[in-house]
Structure formats: structure tokens, C-alpha cells
């Protein structure tokens, strides 16, 4: 007992503050050495000089086994120059407000014009405090060449034509329970400084003050943060070919009034965006493979920094599973991007196909990229709730995707005719589009431009202004099954212009303004079975126009309830059709065959006129 008491007294007298150190590099450490910056020191020396003196002391003496904690006395102070923080240091500023009165960054990792390579700095934490940029055009917090970097319980606000946080060449970053707000843009800066938190690259046009290097960003967690009145919350608009940002998690954050996008991922893999609330943003969550503006070759960066790089500058086929997960987010699309003419959308995943080598018009804004298809692959979009006055979910040049359990509701003008709940385009492929609910969109689920879905199943689509499900432009959906489609302004399910479907079965379709199921220009054998269709106003509940005798359609086991002016099953033009074991009620004709169709009509259970 007495030995324990003596140990406690000795620790207290030495000025050591006992704390747990979470950084993986300093798990062996059991304590911080505390250095206090008092109000009297700040009063006599100025905040910049007093705090920097403590940070310099930590830089000289702190180690991974004995980190330093610089504690700033509560109060409001002005900074006249940048503060520089170094390895194995915790800057603790609870109850402190720092206001930018000078130029440069408020806090920067490392030296001015830093020349270090690799993840040179380590184990740095900034905790607490309000950093007021005072509408200066300088990023508030800048970090590079660092591993184990933590920012928590801070408020960063008020910059113009700058980021709130900018980092590049970082590893093991955690930003938690922080607030980012009041960031404005004007003029040419509107193309460069979108993000409140930017994950950048160490390239001279975009990131100054550090050695340029092709150094990957890895393992970044942003959790429980609030973003308000900023152009973009978190994101990237720069990239290094073949060196992606690896391992980003954005969780349980709140984004309000982001006037471009809440989250924009570019060249990210192993990424999870989950549990976030996004309110009033023209674009909610955006994922790009690459863009032709802002993408550089590693050789360009290495030459500028006087370092070597083993990253390939040639086209490489993207990985089949990039492990991108977007789930459990609540998104309200609103406003109009004042900086660029982007489509408004809840969630968009966008690859890049280059038919020839292509680069930015201004060479300072990116290198020429090799010809190739830079698609996104391995994407899960699940259980998101999207309220939109435009598009819901769009996949462009995206492969190996799953879209499951999302709810998309349209709240815009009913006259709009280009807005889709879920859209696949430009050769996108989905393993499943399933268990989604889509309300009041122009089209509920739309596949075009050679896109494919293995299954479209168990979706609920209500109130589409046009079609509930549409497959066209050489697109393909192997199975359309188990969907519930109500009150579509036109067709329930529409297969148009060579759309390839193996079977359409067990769907429930009611109240369509035109046909329940309409098949045109078929280019594969198809089975239509087990569907329940009623109260539709078009020429037929099931309408078949295969256009060729090369393929066969089997229609069986469907239950169709019509009116005195609507046919049950109608086949026109050319084709080979087999119709049997259907239950057809109250139709003008139960089965109607016109044109050169080769029809086999077996036993069906009909009331009203049987066949024409």
C-alpha cells in the first residue's frame, strides 16, 4: 500500500499526466509528459510564441515511449503565424479559441517547406478547441508525411477559398467528434478548394509546403463529425494513377447545406461510407474511379520531389473487388451546385472509359492518362434512404455491384422526365437490384447502355410517372422476379430495343396507365410466368412484340384481370409464342394474336372473349 502511495506521489510531483495512448506505435507508453502553456505566458509572449515554444520543447524531447502533452490554458487568443507540431505530441486545447490574424496555416504538421520523406512524423494528436480561420484564404490544419494522426473534439470554421483540413501522404488518421463549418469559395478557387476535409496528393499544384512524393493515403477514419455550410464535406478531387487511397471510413457524420457534395471519393478502395445523415446537398455521395482533371502519374511527382517511385504509369485493369460499401445513410438531395454543372443525385458511382490517351487541357491540372477502362468494381449500395428532387442512385461504368434494400422517394415536380430511382448505364453490371423501394420517380429501375443485372427482384415500385422497370439499349436482366409495381403512368415492366431477359416471373403489377408487361424487339428466349396483373389501361396486360421468329416466348401460369377494353395477352408482329395455363378474367380478348406470330395457345382459364 505504502509503495503504491509513494509511486502516485512521485508521479504527481514529476508533473507527469497519466493517460492511455491509443496510437499503435506507442502502445508501450503509459504516460504523457505535460507541458502547460499558461494564460500569463500567452499574455506576455503572445499566443503564437508561447504555444510554439511548448511544441518545440516536445519536438526536442518527446519519444514514442514518452510522448508530450501540451496543454493550453482556456481562453480566446490570436495567432499571428503558423503553429508547427511534431512527432509524439498531443496538443490539448479544451476551452481554447484561436483566431487567425496572420497568414499561413493555423496548425501544420512539420516544418515550413518541409523536406522529409515517407511517413516521417508520427503519433500526433490535436484535441479540443475552436480554430477560427477568420475568413482568411489559408487551410486551417495541414498534415503530410505523418502516421498515427488524430484530431478530436475540435471546431474548425470560417475560411474563404481554402480547406478546413488538408492532408496528403498520411497513414492511420482518425478525425472524430469535430465540427467543420462556414467555408466559402469565390473565383478560380471554386475549382480547387471544395472540401472541408480534403484527402489530397503530394503534388506541387495542389499541395505546397512539403516534399512532393507518391506516398499513399491509408487508413483514414472520419466519425461522428458535423459539416455545415461548406462546399463539400469530405473528399478528393486529385489522384495518382495506380496508387489509390486505401482504407477510408466515414461513419455517423452529419452533413448539412453542402452546396456541391457531401462526400466525394476519387480513386478510393476499401472504403465504407455508413450511417451518415446528409441534408440539402445537390449530390449526396459521389464515387469516381478517376477524372481527367487532377490525375497525375507517379513519375511526374517523383521527379518534382527528387524521390523514386515504383508505381506503374501504365494502364492496369482495375481490381474486381475494390470493396466500396455505401450503406445506412439518410440523404436529402436539394439545392443547385453553384460551381459546376453536375447532375443532382443521391448516390452516384462513376467509372471512366478512355478510348484514347487523354489528359487535362491545362497540363498543370493533370497528366495524360493511358487509354483504358478505369471502371469501379466491387460496390455495395444498401439500406440507404434517399429523398430527392432529381436522381436517386446511378451507377456508371460500374461492375460487380449490389443495390439492395434502399428507399428512394422523389419530391420534385411531376412534369420532370429524366429522373430515375435506380439507373445502370455505360456497361455497368449488378449482381442484384433487390429489396429496394422506389416512390414517384419518372422511372423506377432503369437499365440502359449495355448494362446488366443478374436479378431485379423483390423491389417495390410505386407511382412511377413512366415505367416501373425498364430494360433497353442492349441491356440485360437475367431475371425479373417478385417485384411489386403499382400505379405506373405507363408500363409496369418494359423491355425495349433488344433488352435481354431470361424470365419475368412472380411479379405483382396493378394500376398501370398502359400495359402491365410489354416486350419489344426480343433477342433471347423468355419465360413469363406466375405474374399477377390487374387494373391496367393499355392495349393488353401482357403485350408481346418479339419482332423475329428466332426466339421463343413462353407465357404460362399468370393471373390477369382486365376490363372490357383491355386484352389479356396480345402478341403482334413476328415471333414464336406459347400461351398456356393462364387465368384471364374480364378482358376484351383473353388472348389476341395478330400479324405473323406463330402462336401455340394451350389450355387457359378464361372469362369473356377467349381468342382473336
Coordinates of C-alpha atoms in Angstrom, one line a residue:
X1 CA 0.0 0.0 0.0
X2 CA 2.7 2.5 1.0
X3 CA 4.8 1.6 -2.1
X4 CA 1.7 2.4 -4.3
X5 CA 1.2 5.7 -2.5
X6 CA 4.8 6.6 -2.9
X7 CA 4.6 5.8 -6.6
X8 CA 1.5 8.0 -7.0
X9 CA 3.1 10.9 -5.2
X10 CA 6.3 10.6 -7.2
X11 CA 4.4 10.7 -10.5
X12 CA 2.3 13.7 -9.4
X13 CA 5.4 15.6 -8.3
X14 CA 7.2 14.9 -11.6
X15 CA 4.4 16.6 -13.5
X16 CA 3.5 13.5 -15.5
X17 CA -0.1 13.2 -16.6
X18 CA -1.2 9.5 -16.6
X19 CA -3.1 8.7 -19.8
X20 CA -3.7 5.9 -22.2
X21 CA -2.0 6.4 -25.6
X22 CA -4.1 4.9 -28.4
X23 CA -1.6 5.1 -31.3
X24 CA -0.4 1.8 -32.5
X25 CA 3.3 3.0 -32.4
X26 CA 3.2 4.0 -28.8
X27 CA 1.2 1.3 -27.1
X28 CA 4.1 0.6 -24.8
X29 CA 3.8 4.2 -23.4
X30 CA 1.9 4.6 -20.2
X31 CA 2.1 8.4 -19.7
X32 CA 2.4 11.8 -21.2
X33 CA 4.8 14.4 -20.0
X34 CA 2.7 17.5 -19.6
X35 CA 3.9 21.0 -20.6
X36 CA 1.5 23.8 -19.7
X37 CA 1.0 27.0 -21.7
X38 CA -0.4 29.4 -19.1
X39 CA -2.5 32.5 -19.7
X40 CA 0.2 34.7 -18.3
X41 CA 2.8 33.3 -20.7
X42 CA 0.4 34.0 -23.6
X43 CA -0.3 37.5 -22.2
X44 CA 3.4 38.3 -22.1
X45 CA 4.7 36.5 -25.2
X46 CA 1.7 36.2 -27.4
X47 CA -0.2 33.0 -28.2
X48 CA 1.9 32.0 -31.2
X49 CA 5.2 32.3 -29.5
X50 CA 4.1 30.8 -26.2
X51 CA 2.4 27.8 -27.7
X52 CA 5.1 27.2 -30.3
X53 CA 7.8 27.2 -27.5
X54 CA 5.9 24.3 -25.8
X55 CA 5.6 22.5 -29.1
X56 CA 9.3 22.9 -29.8
X57 CA 10.1 21.5 -26.4
X58 CA 8.0 18.5 -27.2
X59 CA 9.7 18.2 -30.6
X60 CA 13.1 18.1 -28.9
X61 CA 12.3 15.7 -26.1
X62 CA 9.2 13.6 -26.9
X63 CA 9.6 10.0 -27.9
X64 CA 7.2 7.2 -28.7
X65 CA 7.7 5.8 -25.2
X66 CA 7.4 9.2 -23.6
X67 CA 5.1 11.4 -25.6
X68 CA 4.4 15.0 -24.6
X69 CA 1.1 16.7 -23.9
X70 CA 1.0 20.5 -24.5
X71 CA -1.9 21.9 -22.5
X72 CA -3.1 25.4 -23.5
X73 CA -4.9 27.4 -20.8
X74 CA -8.6 28.1 -21.6
X75 CA -9.3 31.4 -23.2
X76 CA -9.5 33.2 -26.6
X77 CA -6.3 34.1 -28.3
X78 CA -5.0 35.4 -31.6
X79 CA -2.4 33.7 -33.8
X80 CA -0.1 35.8 -35.8
X81 CA 1.8 33.0 -37.5
X82 CA 1.5 29.2 -38.0
X83 CA 1.9 26.7 -35.2
X84 CA 4.1 23.7 -36.1
X85 CA 3.5 20.3 -34.4
X86 CA 5.9 17.4 -34.4
X87 CA 6.0 13.7 -33.5
X88 CA 4.8 12.2 -30.2
X89 CA 2.9 15.2 -29.2
X90 CA -0.7 15.8 -28.0
X91 CA -1.9 19.5 -28.3
X92 CA -4.7 19.8 -25.8
X93 CA -6.9 22.9 -26.2
X94 CA -10.2 22.3 -24.5
X95 CA -11.9 25.7 -23.8
X96 CA -9.5 27.4 -26.2
X97 CA -10.4 29.6 -29.2
X98 CA -7.6 30.5 -31.6
X99 CA -8.3 33.2 -34.2
X100 CA -6.2 33.6 -37.3
X101 CA -4.7 37.1 -37.5
X102 CA -1.7 36.3 -39.6
X103 CA -1.1 34.3 -42.8
X104 CA -0.5 30.6 -43.5
X105 CA -2.0 27.6 -41.8
X106 CA -3.1 27.8 -38.3
X107 CA -1.6 24.5 -37.4
X108 CA 0.8 22.4 -39.7
X109 CA 2.5 19.1 -39.1
X110 CA 6.2 19.5 -39.5
X111 CA 8.4 22.4 -40.6
X112 CA 7.7 25.2 -43.1
X113 CA 8.8 24.0 -46.5
X114 CA 9.3 20.5 -45.0
X115 CA 11.8 18.2 -46.8
X116 CA 11.2 14.9 -45.1
X117 CA 10.1 11.7 -46.9
X118 CA 7.8 8.9 -46.2
X119 CA 5.6 8.8 -43.1
X120 CA 8.3 10.7 -41.2
X121 CA 6.1 12.2 -38.4
X122 CA 4.2 10.0 -36.1
X123 CA 1.8 10.0 -33.1
X124 CA 0.3 13.4 -33.3
X125 CA -3.0 14.4 -31.7
X126 CA -4.9 17.6 -31.6
X127 CA -7.7 17.6 -29.1
X128 CA -10.3 20.2 -28.3
X129 CA -10.5 23.9 -29.1
X130 CA -12.0 26.1 -31.7
X131 CA -9.9 27.2 -34.7
X132 CA -11.3 30.3 -36.3
X133 CA -9.8 30.9 -39.7
X134 CA -11.2 34.5 -39.7
X135 CA -12.2 34.2 -43.4
X136 CA -8.5 34.1 -44.4
X137 CA -7.6 32.2 -47.5
X138 CA -5.4 29.6 -45.8
X139 CA -6.2 26.0 -44.9
X140 CA -6.6 25.8 -41.1
X141 CA -5.0 22.4 -40.4
X142 CA -2.5 20.8 -42.8
X143 CA -0.8 17.4 -42.4
X144 CA 1.6 15.4 -44.6
X145 CA 4.2 12.7 -44.2
X146 CA 2.6 11.5 -41.0
X147 CA 1.3 8.3 -39.5
X148 CA -1.0 8.0 -36.4
X149 CA -2.6 11.4 -36.7
X150 CA -5.7 12.2 -34.6
X151 CA -8.0 15.2 -34.4
X152 CA -10.9 15.1 -32.0
X153 CA -13.4 17.3 -30.3
X154 CA -12.4 20.4 -32.3
X155 CA -14.3 23.1 -34.2
X156 CA -12.8 24.4 -37.4
X157 CA -14.6 27.3 -39.1
X158 CA -14.5 30.4 -41.3
X159 CA -12.2 30.1 -44.2
X160 CA -12.5 31.6 -47.7
X161 CA -11.0 29.9 -50.7
X162 CA -9.3 27.3 -48.6
X163 CA -9.9 24.0 -46.9
X164 CA -10.5 23.5 -43.2
X165 CA -8.3 20.4 -43.2
X166 CA -6.0 19.2 -45.9
X167 CA -3.8 16.1 -45.8
X168 CA -1.7 14.1 -48.1
X169 CA 0.8 11.2 -47.7
X170 CA -0.9 10.2 -44.4
X171 CA -1.5 6.9 -42.7
X172 CA -3.6 5.9 -39.7
X173 CA -5.7 9.1 -39.4
X174 CA -8.6 9.5 -37.1
X175 CA -10.9 12.5 -37.0
X176 CA -13.7 12.2 -34.5
X177 CA -16.4 14.4 -33.0
X178 CA -15.3 17.5 -34.8
X179 CA -17.4 20.3 -36.4
X180 CA -16.5 21.9 -39.7
X181 CA -18.4 24.9 -40.8
X182 CA -18.6 28.3 -42.7
X183 CA -16.3 27.6 -45.6
X184 CA -16.8 29.8 -48.7
X185 CA -15.5 29.9 -52.2
X186 CA -15.2 32.5 -54.9
X187 CA -13.5 33.0 -58.3
X188 CA -10.9 30.4 -59.5
X189 CA -10.7 28.9 -56.0
X190 CA -14.1 27.3 -56.6
X191 CA -12.4 24.7 -58.7
X192 CA -9.7 23.9 -56.2
X193 CA -10.8 24.2 -52.6
X194 CA -14.2 22.4 -52.4
X195 CA -13.7 20.1 -49.5
X196 CA -13.8 20.9 -45.8
X197 CA -11.6 17.8 -45.3
X198 CA -9.6 17.1 -48.4
X199 CA -7.6 13.9 -48.9
X200 CA -5.0 15.2 -51.4
X201 CA -1.8 14.2 -53.1
X202 CA 1.8 15.5 -52.6
X203 CA 1.9 17.3 -55.9
X204 CA 3.0 20.9 -56.3
X205 CA -0.1 22.4 -58.0
X206 CA -2.3 21.1 -55.2
X207 CA -0.3 20.7 -52.0
X208 CA 2.5 23.1 -51.1
X209 CA 4.9 23.3 -48.2
X210 CA 6.1 19.6 -48.2
X211 CA 8.3 17.4 -50.3
X212 CA 6.4 16.0 -53.3
X213 CA 6.1 12.3 -53.2
X214 CA 4.0 9.4 -54.5
X215 CA 3.1 8.5 -50.9
X216 CA -0.2 6.7 -50.4
X217 CA -3.0 7.8 -48.1
X218 CA -4.0 4.9 -46.0
X219 CA -6.4 4.0 -43.2
X220 CA -8.4 7.2 -42.6
X221 CA -11.4 7.2 -40.2
X222 CA -13.8 10.2 -40.0
X223 CA -16.5 9.5 -37.5
X224 CA -19.2 11.4 -35.5
X225 CA -18.3 14.8 -37.2
X226 CA -20.6 17.6 -38.2
X227 CA -20.3 19.5 -41.5
X228 CA -22.4 22.6 -42.1
X229 CA -22.4 25.3 -44.8
X230 CA -19.3 24.0 -46.7
X231 CA -19.0 23.3 -50.4
X232 CA -18.1 19.6 -49.8
X233 CA -17.8 17.8 -46.6
X234 CA -15.1 15.1 -47.2
X235 CA -13.4 14.1 -50.4
X236 CA -10.8 14.2 -53.1
X237 CA -10.5 15.8 -56.5
X238 CA -6.9 14.7 -57.2
X239 CA -5.4 11.3 -57.7
X240 CA -2.2 9.4 -58.6
X241 CA -2.7 6.7 -61.3
X242 CA -2.4 3.2 -59.8
X243 CA -1.9 4.4 -56.3
X244 CA -5.4 4.7 -54.7
X245 CA -6.4 6.0 -51.3
X246 CA -6.7 2.7 -49.4
X247 CA -9.0 2.3 -46.4
X248 CA -11.4 5.2 -45.7
X249 CA -14.3 5.0 -43.3
X250 CA -16.7 7.9 -43.0
X251 CA -19.2 6.9 -40.3
X252 CA -22.1 8.5 -38.4
X253 CA -21.4 12.1 -39.6
X254 CA -23.9 14.9 -40.2
X255 CA -23.7 17.0 -43.4
X256 CA -26.0 20.0 -43.8
X257 CA -26.1 22.5 -46.6
X258 CA -23.1 21.2 -48.6
X259 CA -23.6 23.2 -51.8
X260 CA -21.6 20.8 -54.1
X261 CA -21.5 17.3 -52.5
X262 CA -21.4 15.9 -49.0
X263 CA -18.8 13.2 -49.8
X264 CA -16.8 12.8 -52.9
X265 CA -14.5 9.8 -53.2
X266 CA -12.0 9.7 -56.0
X267 CA -9.5 6.8 -56.5
X268 CA -10.5 5.2 -53.2
X269 CA -10.6 1.5 -52.4
X270 CA -11.5 -0.4 -49.3
X271 CA -13.9 2.3 -48.5
X272 CA -17.0 2.3 -46.2
X273 CA -19.4 5.2 -46.0
X274 CA -22.1 4.4 -43.5
X275 CA -24.6 5.8 -41.1
X276 CA -24.3 9.4 -42.2
X277 CA -27.1 12.0 -42.5
X278 CA -26.9 14.3 -45.5
X279 CA -29.4 17.2 -45.7
X280 CA -29.8 19.7 -48.5
X281 CA -26.9 18.8 -50.8
X282 CA -27.1 18.7 -54.7
X283 CA -25.1 15.5 -54.6
X284 CA -25.0 13.2 -51.6
X285 CA -22.3 10.6 -52.0
X286 CA -20.1 10.5 -55.2
X287 CA -17.6 7.9 -56.0
X288 CA -15.2 8.4 -59.0
X289 CA -12.6 6.0 -60.3
X290 CA -10.5 8.8 -61.8
X291 CA -11.1 12.1 -63.5
X292 CA -9.0 13.5 -66.4
X293 CA -8.5 16.7 -64.5
X294 CA -6.4 16.4 -61.3
X295 CA -4.9 12.9 -62.0
X296 CA -1.1 12.6 -62.2
X297 CA 1.5 10.0 -63.0
X298 CA 3.8 8.9 -60.2
X299 CA 6.8 9.7 -62.3
X300 CA 5.8 13.3 -62.6
X301 CA 5.5 13.6 -58.8
X302 CA 8.7 11.6 -58.1
X303 CA 10.8 13.8 -60.4
X304 CA 9.5 17.0 -58.8
X305 CA 10.3 15.7 -55.3
X306 CA 13.6 14.1 -56.1
X307 CA 12.5 10.7 -54.9
X308 CA 11.9 7.4 -56.6
X309 CA 8.6 5.6 -57.1
X310 CA 7.7 2.0 -58.1
X311 CA 4.1 2.9 -59.0
X312 CA 3.3 1.9 -62.6
X313 CA 2.5 4.7 -65.1
X314 CA 0.7 2.2 -67.5
X315 CA -2.9 1.3 -67.6
X316 CA -3.7 -1.5 -65.2
X317 CA -7.0 -3.4 -65.2
X318 CA -8.9 -2.4 -62.0
X319 CA -9.3 -5.0 -59.2
X320 CA -12.5 -6.9 -59.5
X321 CA -13.4 -6.2 -55.9
X322 CA -12.4 -2.7 -54.7
X323 CA -14.6 -3.2 -51.6
X324 CA -16.6 0.0 -51.7
X325 CA -19.6 0.0 -49.3
X326 CA -22.2 2.7 -49.1
X327 CA -24.8 1.8 -46.5
X328 CA -27.3 3.0 -44.0
X329 CA -27.1 6.7 -45.0
X330 CA -30.0 9.1 -44.9
X331 CA -29.8 11.6 -47.8
X332 CA -31.9 14.5 -48.8
X333 CA -31.0 16.0 -52.2
X334 CA -31.5 19.7 -52.5
X335 CA -30.1 22.9 -53.9
X336 CA -28.1 23.5 -57.0
X337 CA -24.3 23.3 -57.3
X338 CA -23.1 26.9 -58.0
X339 CA -19.6 25.8 -59.1
X340 CA -20.2 23.2 -61.8
X341 CA -22.9 21.6 -63.9
X342 CA -23.2 18.3 -62.2
X343 CA -26.3 16.1 -62.2
X344 CA -28.1 16.2 -58.9
X345 CA -28.2 12.8 -57.4
X346 CA -28.4 10.9 -54.0
X347 CA -25.6 8.4 -54.7
X348 CA -23.5 8.0 -57.9
X349 CA -20.7 5.6 -58.7
X350 CA -18.8 6.7 -61.8
X351 CA -16.0 4.9 -63.8
X352 CA -14.0 6.4 -66.6
X353 CA -13.6 4.9 -70.0
X354 CA -10.9 6.4 -72.2
X355 CA -10.9 5.3 -75.9
X356 CA -7.6 7.1 -76.3
X357 CA -4.9 8.6 -74.1
X358 CA -6.4 11.7 -72.5
X359 CA -5.3 14.5 -70.2
X360 CA -6.4 17.8 -68.8
X361 CA -6.5 20.7 -71.2
X362 CA -4.1 22.6 -68.9
X363 CA -1.1 20.3 -68.2
X364 CA -0.7 21.9 -64.8
X365 CA -4.0 20.3 -63.9
X366 CA -3.1 16.7 -64.6
X367 CA -1.0 14.3 -66.7
X368 CA -2.1 12.4 -69.8
X369 CA -3.7 9.1 -68.8
X370 CA -3.3 5.9 -70.9
X371 CA -6.2 4.6 -72.9
X372 CA -8.3 2.1 -70.9
X373 CA -11.4 1.5 -68.9
X374 CA -11.0 2.7 -65.4
X375 CA -14.2 1.2 -64.1
X376 CA -15.3 0.9 -60.5
X377 CA -15.8 -2.7 -59.3
X378 CA -17.0 -4.3 -56.1
X379 CA -19.6 -1.9 -54.9
X380 CA -22.4 -2.4 -52.4
X381 CA -25.1 0.2 -52.1
X382 CA -27.5 -0.9 -49.4
X383 CA -30.2 0.3 -46.9
X384 CA -29.8 3.9 -47.8
X385 CA -32.8 6.3 -47.5
X386 CA -32.8 8.9 -50.3
X387 CA -35.3 11.8 -50.7
X388 CA -34.6 13.6 -54.0
X389 CA -35.9 16.2 -56.4
X390 CA -33.8 14.6 -59.1
X391 CA -31.9 11.3 -59.4
X392 CA -31.7 8.6 -56.8
X393 CA -29.0 6.0 -57.3
X394 CA -26.9 5.9 -60.5
X395 CA -24.1 3.5 -61.5
X396 CA -21.9 4.5 -64.5
X397 CA -19.3 2.1 -65.8
X398 CA -19.5 0.2 -62.5
X399 CA -19.1 -3.6 -62.2
X400 CA -19.7 -6.3 -59.7
X401 CA -22.2 -4.2 -57.8
X402 CA -25.2 -4.9 -55.5
X403 CA -28.0 -2.4 -54.9
X404 CA -30.2 -3.7 -52.1
X405 CA -32.7 -2.5 -49.5
X406 CA -32.6 1.2 -50.4
X407 CA -35.6 3.6 -50.3
X408 CA -35.7 6.3 -53.0
X409 CA -38.5 8.9 -52.9
X410 CA -39.0 11.7 -55.5
X411 CA -40.3 15.0 -54.2
X412 CA -39.8 17.2 -57.3
X413 CA -42.2 18.5 -60.0
X414 CA -44.3 15.7 -61.6
X415 CA -43.5 17.1 -65.1
X416 CA -39.8 16.2 -64.9
X417 CA -39.0 13.3 -67.2
X418 CA -35.4 12.4 -66.7
X419 CA -35.2 11.3 -63.1
X420 CA -34.7 7.6 -62.2
X421 CA -34.8 5.9 -58.9
X422 CA -32.1 3.4 -59.7
X423 CA -30.2 3.6 -63.0
X424 CA -27.4 1.5 -64.5
X425 CA -25.7 2.9 -67.6
X426 CA -22.5 2.6 -69.7
X427 CA -21.9 -1.1 -69.3
X428 CA -22.5 -1.3 -65.6
X429 CA -23.2 -4.7 -64.1
X430 CA -25.1 -5.6 -60.9
X431 CA -25.3 -9.0 -59.3
X432 CA -28.7 -7.9 -57.8
X433 CA -31.0 -5.0 -57.7
X434 CA -33.2 -6.2 -54.8
X435 CA -35.5 -5.3 -52.0
X436 CA -35.5 -1.6 -52.9
X437 CA -38.5 0.7 -52.5
X438 CA -38.8 3.4 -55.2
X439 CA -41.6 6.0 -55.0
X440 CA -42.9 8.5 -57.5
X441 CA -39.8 8.7 -59.8
X442 CA -40.1 9.1 -63.6
X443 CA -38.7 5.6 -64.0
X444 CA -38.3 3.3 -61.0
X445 CA -35.5 1.0 -62.2
X446 CA -33.8 1.7 -65.5
X447 CA -31.1 -0.3 -67.3
X448 CA -29.6 1.1 -70.5
X449 CA -26.3 1.5 -72.4
X450 CA -25.4 -2.3 -72.4
X451 CA -25.7 -2.6 -68.6
X452 CA -26.7 -5.9 -67.0
X453 CA -28.3 -7.1 -63.8
X454 CA -28.4 -10.8 -62.9
X455 CA -31.6 -10.3 -60.9
X456 CA -34.1 -7.5 -60.4
X457 CA -36.1 -8.9 -57.6
X458 CA -38.4 -8.1 -54.6
X459 CA -38.4 -4.4 -55.3
X460 CA -41.5 -2.3 -54.5
X461 CA -42.1 0.5 -57.1
X462 CA -45.0 2.9 -56.7
X463 CA -46.2 5.9 -58.6
X464 CA -43.6 6.0 -61.4
X465 CA -44.6 8.7 -63.9
X466 CA -43.4 6.4 -66.8
X467 CA -42.3 2.8 -66.3
X468 CA -41.8 0.8 -63.1
X469 CA -38.9 -1.3 -64.6
X470 CA -37.3 -0.6 -68.0
X471 CA -34.6 -2.6 -69.7
X472 CA -33.4 -1.3 -73.1
X473 CA -30.5 -0.3 -75.3
X474 CA -29.0 -3.8 -75.4
X475 CA -29.1 -4.0 -71.7
X476 CA -29.8 -7.4 -70.0
X477 CA -31.5 -8.5 -66.8
X478 CA -31.4 -12.3 -66.5
X479 CA -34.3 -12.5 -64.0
X480 CA -37.0 -10.0 -63.1
X481 CA -39.0 -11.6 -60.3
X482 CA -41.0 -11.0 -57.2
X483 CA -41.4 -7.2 -57.7
X484 CA -44.5 -5.2 -56.7
X485 CA -45.3 -2.4 -59.1
X486 CA -48.2 -0.1 -58.6
X487 CA -49.7 3.0 -60.3
X488 CA -47.1 3.4 -63.0
X489 CA -48.1 6.1 -65.5
X490 CA -47.1 3.9 -68.4
X491 CA -45.9 0.2 -68.3
X492 CA -45.2 -1.8 -65.3
X493 CA -42.2 -3.8 -66.9
X494 CA -41.0 -2.6 -70.2
X495 CA -38.4 -4.5 -72.2
X496 CA -37.4 -2.4 -75.2
X497 CA -34.9 -2.3 -78.1
X498 CA -33.1 -5.7 -77.8
X499 CA -33.3 -5.9 -74.0
X500 CA -32.4 -9.4 -73.0
X501 CA -34.4 -11.1 -70.3
X502 CA -34.5 -14.8 -69.5
X503 CA -37.6 -14.7 -67.4
X504 CA -40.2 -12.4 -65.8
X505 CA -42.0 -14.2 -63.1
X506 CA -44.0 -13.8 -59.9
X507 CA -44.3 -10.0 -60.2
X508 CA -47.5 -8.2 -59.0
X509 CA -48.4 -5.3 -61.2
X510 CA -51.5 -3.1 -60.6
X511 CA -52.9 0.2 -61.8
X512 CA -50.6 1.0 -64.7
X513 CA -51.6 3.6 -67.2
X514 CA -50.6 1.3 -70.1
X515 CA -49.5 -2.3 -70.2
X516 CA -48.5 -4.5 -67.3
X517 CA -45.7 -6.2 -69.1
X518 CA -44.5 -5.1 -72.5
X519 CA -41.8 -6.9 -74.5
X520 CA -40.4 -5.4 -77.7
X521 CA -37.6 -6.5 -80.0
X522 CA -36.7 -9.6 -78.1
X523 CA -33.3 -11.1 -78.6
X524 CA -33.4 -14.2 -76.3
X525 CA -35.8 -16.9 -75.3
X526 CA -38.0 -15.8 -72.4
X527 CA -40.4 -17.2 -69.9
X528 CA -43.2 -15.0 -68.5
X529 CA -44.9 -16.9 -65.6
X530 CA -46.6 -16.6 -62.3
X531 CA -47.3 -12.8 -62.6
X532 CA -50.4 -11.2 -61.2
X533 CA -51.5 -8.2 -63.2
X534 CA -54.7 -6.1 -62.8
X535 CA -56.3 -2.8 -63.4
X536 CA -54.0 -1.6 -66.3
X537 CA -55.3 0.7 -69.0
X538 CA -53.2 -0.2 -72.1
X539 CA -53.9 -2.4 -75.1
X540 CA -53.0 -5.6 -73.1
X541 CA -51.9 -6.7 -69.7
X542 CA -49.1 -8.7 -71.3
X543 CA -48.0 -7.3 -74.7
X544 CA -45.6 -9.3 -76.9
X545 CA -43.8 -7.9 -80.0
X546 CA -40.8 -10.1 -80.4
X547 CA -40.1 -8.9 -83.9
X548 CA -38.3 -12.1 -85.0
X549 CA -39.0 -15.8 -85.3
X550 CA -35.5 -16.7 -84.0
X551 CA -36.6 -16.6 -80.3
X552 CA -39.4 -18.0 -78.3
X553 CA -41.7 -16.6 -75.6
X554 CA -43.5 -18.9 -73.1
X555 CA -46.4 -17.3 -71.3
X556 CA -47.8 -19.5 -68.5
X557 CA -49.3 -19.5 -65.1
X558 CA -50.1 -15.8 -65.0
X559 CA -53.2 -14.4 -63.4
X560 CA -54.6 -11.4 -65.4
X561 CA -57.7 -9.3 -64.5
X562 CA -58.6 -6.7 -67.1
X563 CA -61.5 -4.6 -68.3
X564 CA -63.9 -4.7 -71.3
X565 CA -61.4 -2.6 -73.3
X566 CA -58.2 -4.3 -72.5
X567 CA -56.8 -7.6 -73.8
X568 CA -55.3 -10.2 -71.5
X569 CA -52.3 -11.4 -73.7
X570 CA -51.7 -9.9 -77.0
X571 CA -49.0 -11.0 -79.5
X572 CA -48.2 -8.9 -82.6
X573 CA -45.7 -8.8 -85.5
X574 CA -43.5 -11.8 -85.8
X575 CA -42.4 -14.4 -83.2
X576 CA -42.9 -17.8 -81.7
X577 CA -45.2 -17.7 -78.7
X578 CA -46.6 -20.4 -76.4
X579 CA -49.5 -19.5 -74.2
X580 CA -51.0 -21.9 -71.6
X581 CA -52.3 -22.3 -68.1
X582 CA -53.0 -18.7 -67.6
X583 CA -56.1 -17.4 -65.7
X584 CA -57.5 -14.4 -67.6
X585 CA -60.6 -12.6 -66.4
X586 CA -62.8 -9.8 -67.6
X587 CA -60.7 -8.8 -70.7
X588 CA -61.9 -7.7 -74.1
X589 CA -60.0 -10.7 -75.5
X590 CA -58.3 -13.1 -73.2
X591 CA -55.7 -13.9 -75.9
X592 CA -55.3 -11.9 -79.1
X593 CA -52.9 -12.9 -81.9
X594 CA -52.2 -10.5 -84.9
X595 CA -49.6 -10.3 -87.6
X596 CA -47.2 -13.2 -88.4
X597 CA -46.9 -14.6 -84.9
X598 CA -46.6 -18.3 -84.7
X599 CA -48.7 -19.0 -81.6
X600 CA -49.5 -22.1 -79.7
X601 CA -52.4 -21.5 -77.4
X602 CA -52.9 -24.3 -74.9
X603 CA -55.5 -24.6 -72.1
X604 CA -56.1 -21.3 -70.3
X605 CA -58.7 -20.4 -67.8
X606 CA -60.7 -17.5 -69.3
X607 CA -63.8 -15.5 -68.9
X608 CA -65.1 -13.2 -71.7
X609 CA -63.8 -13.5 -75.2
X610 CA -61.3 -16.2 -75.5
X611 CA -59.2 -15.6 -78.6
X612 CA -59.0 -13.4 -81.6

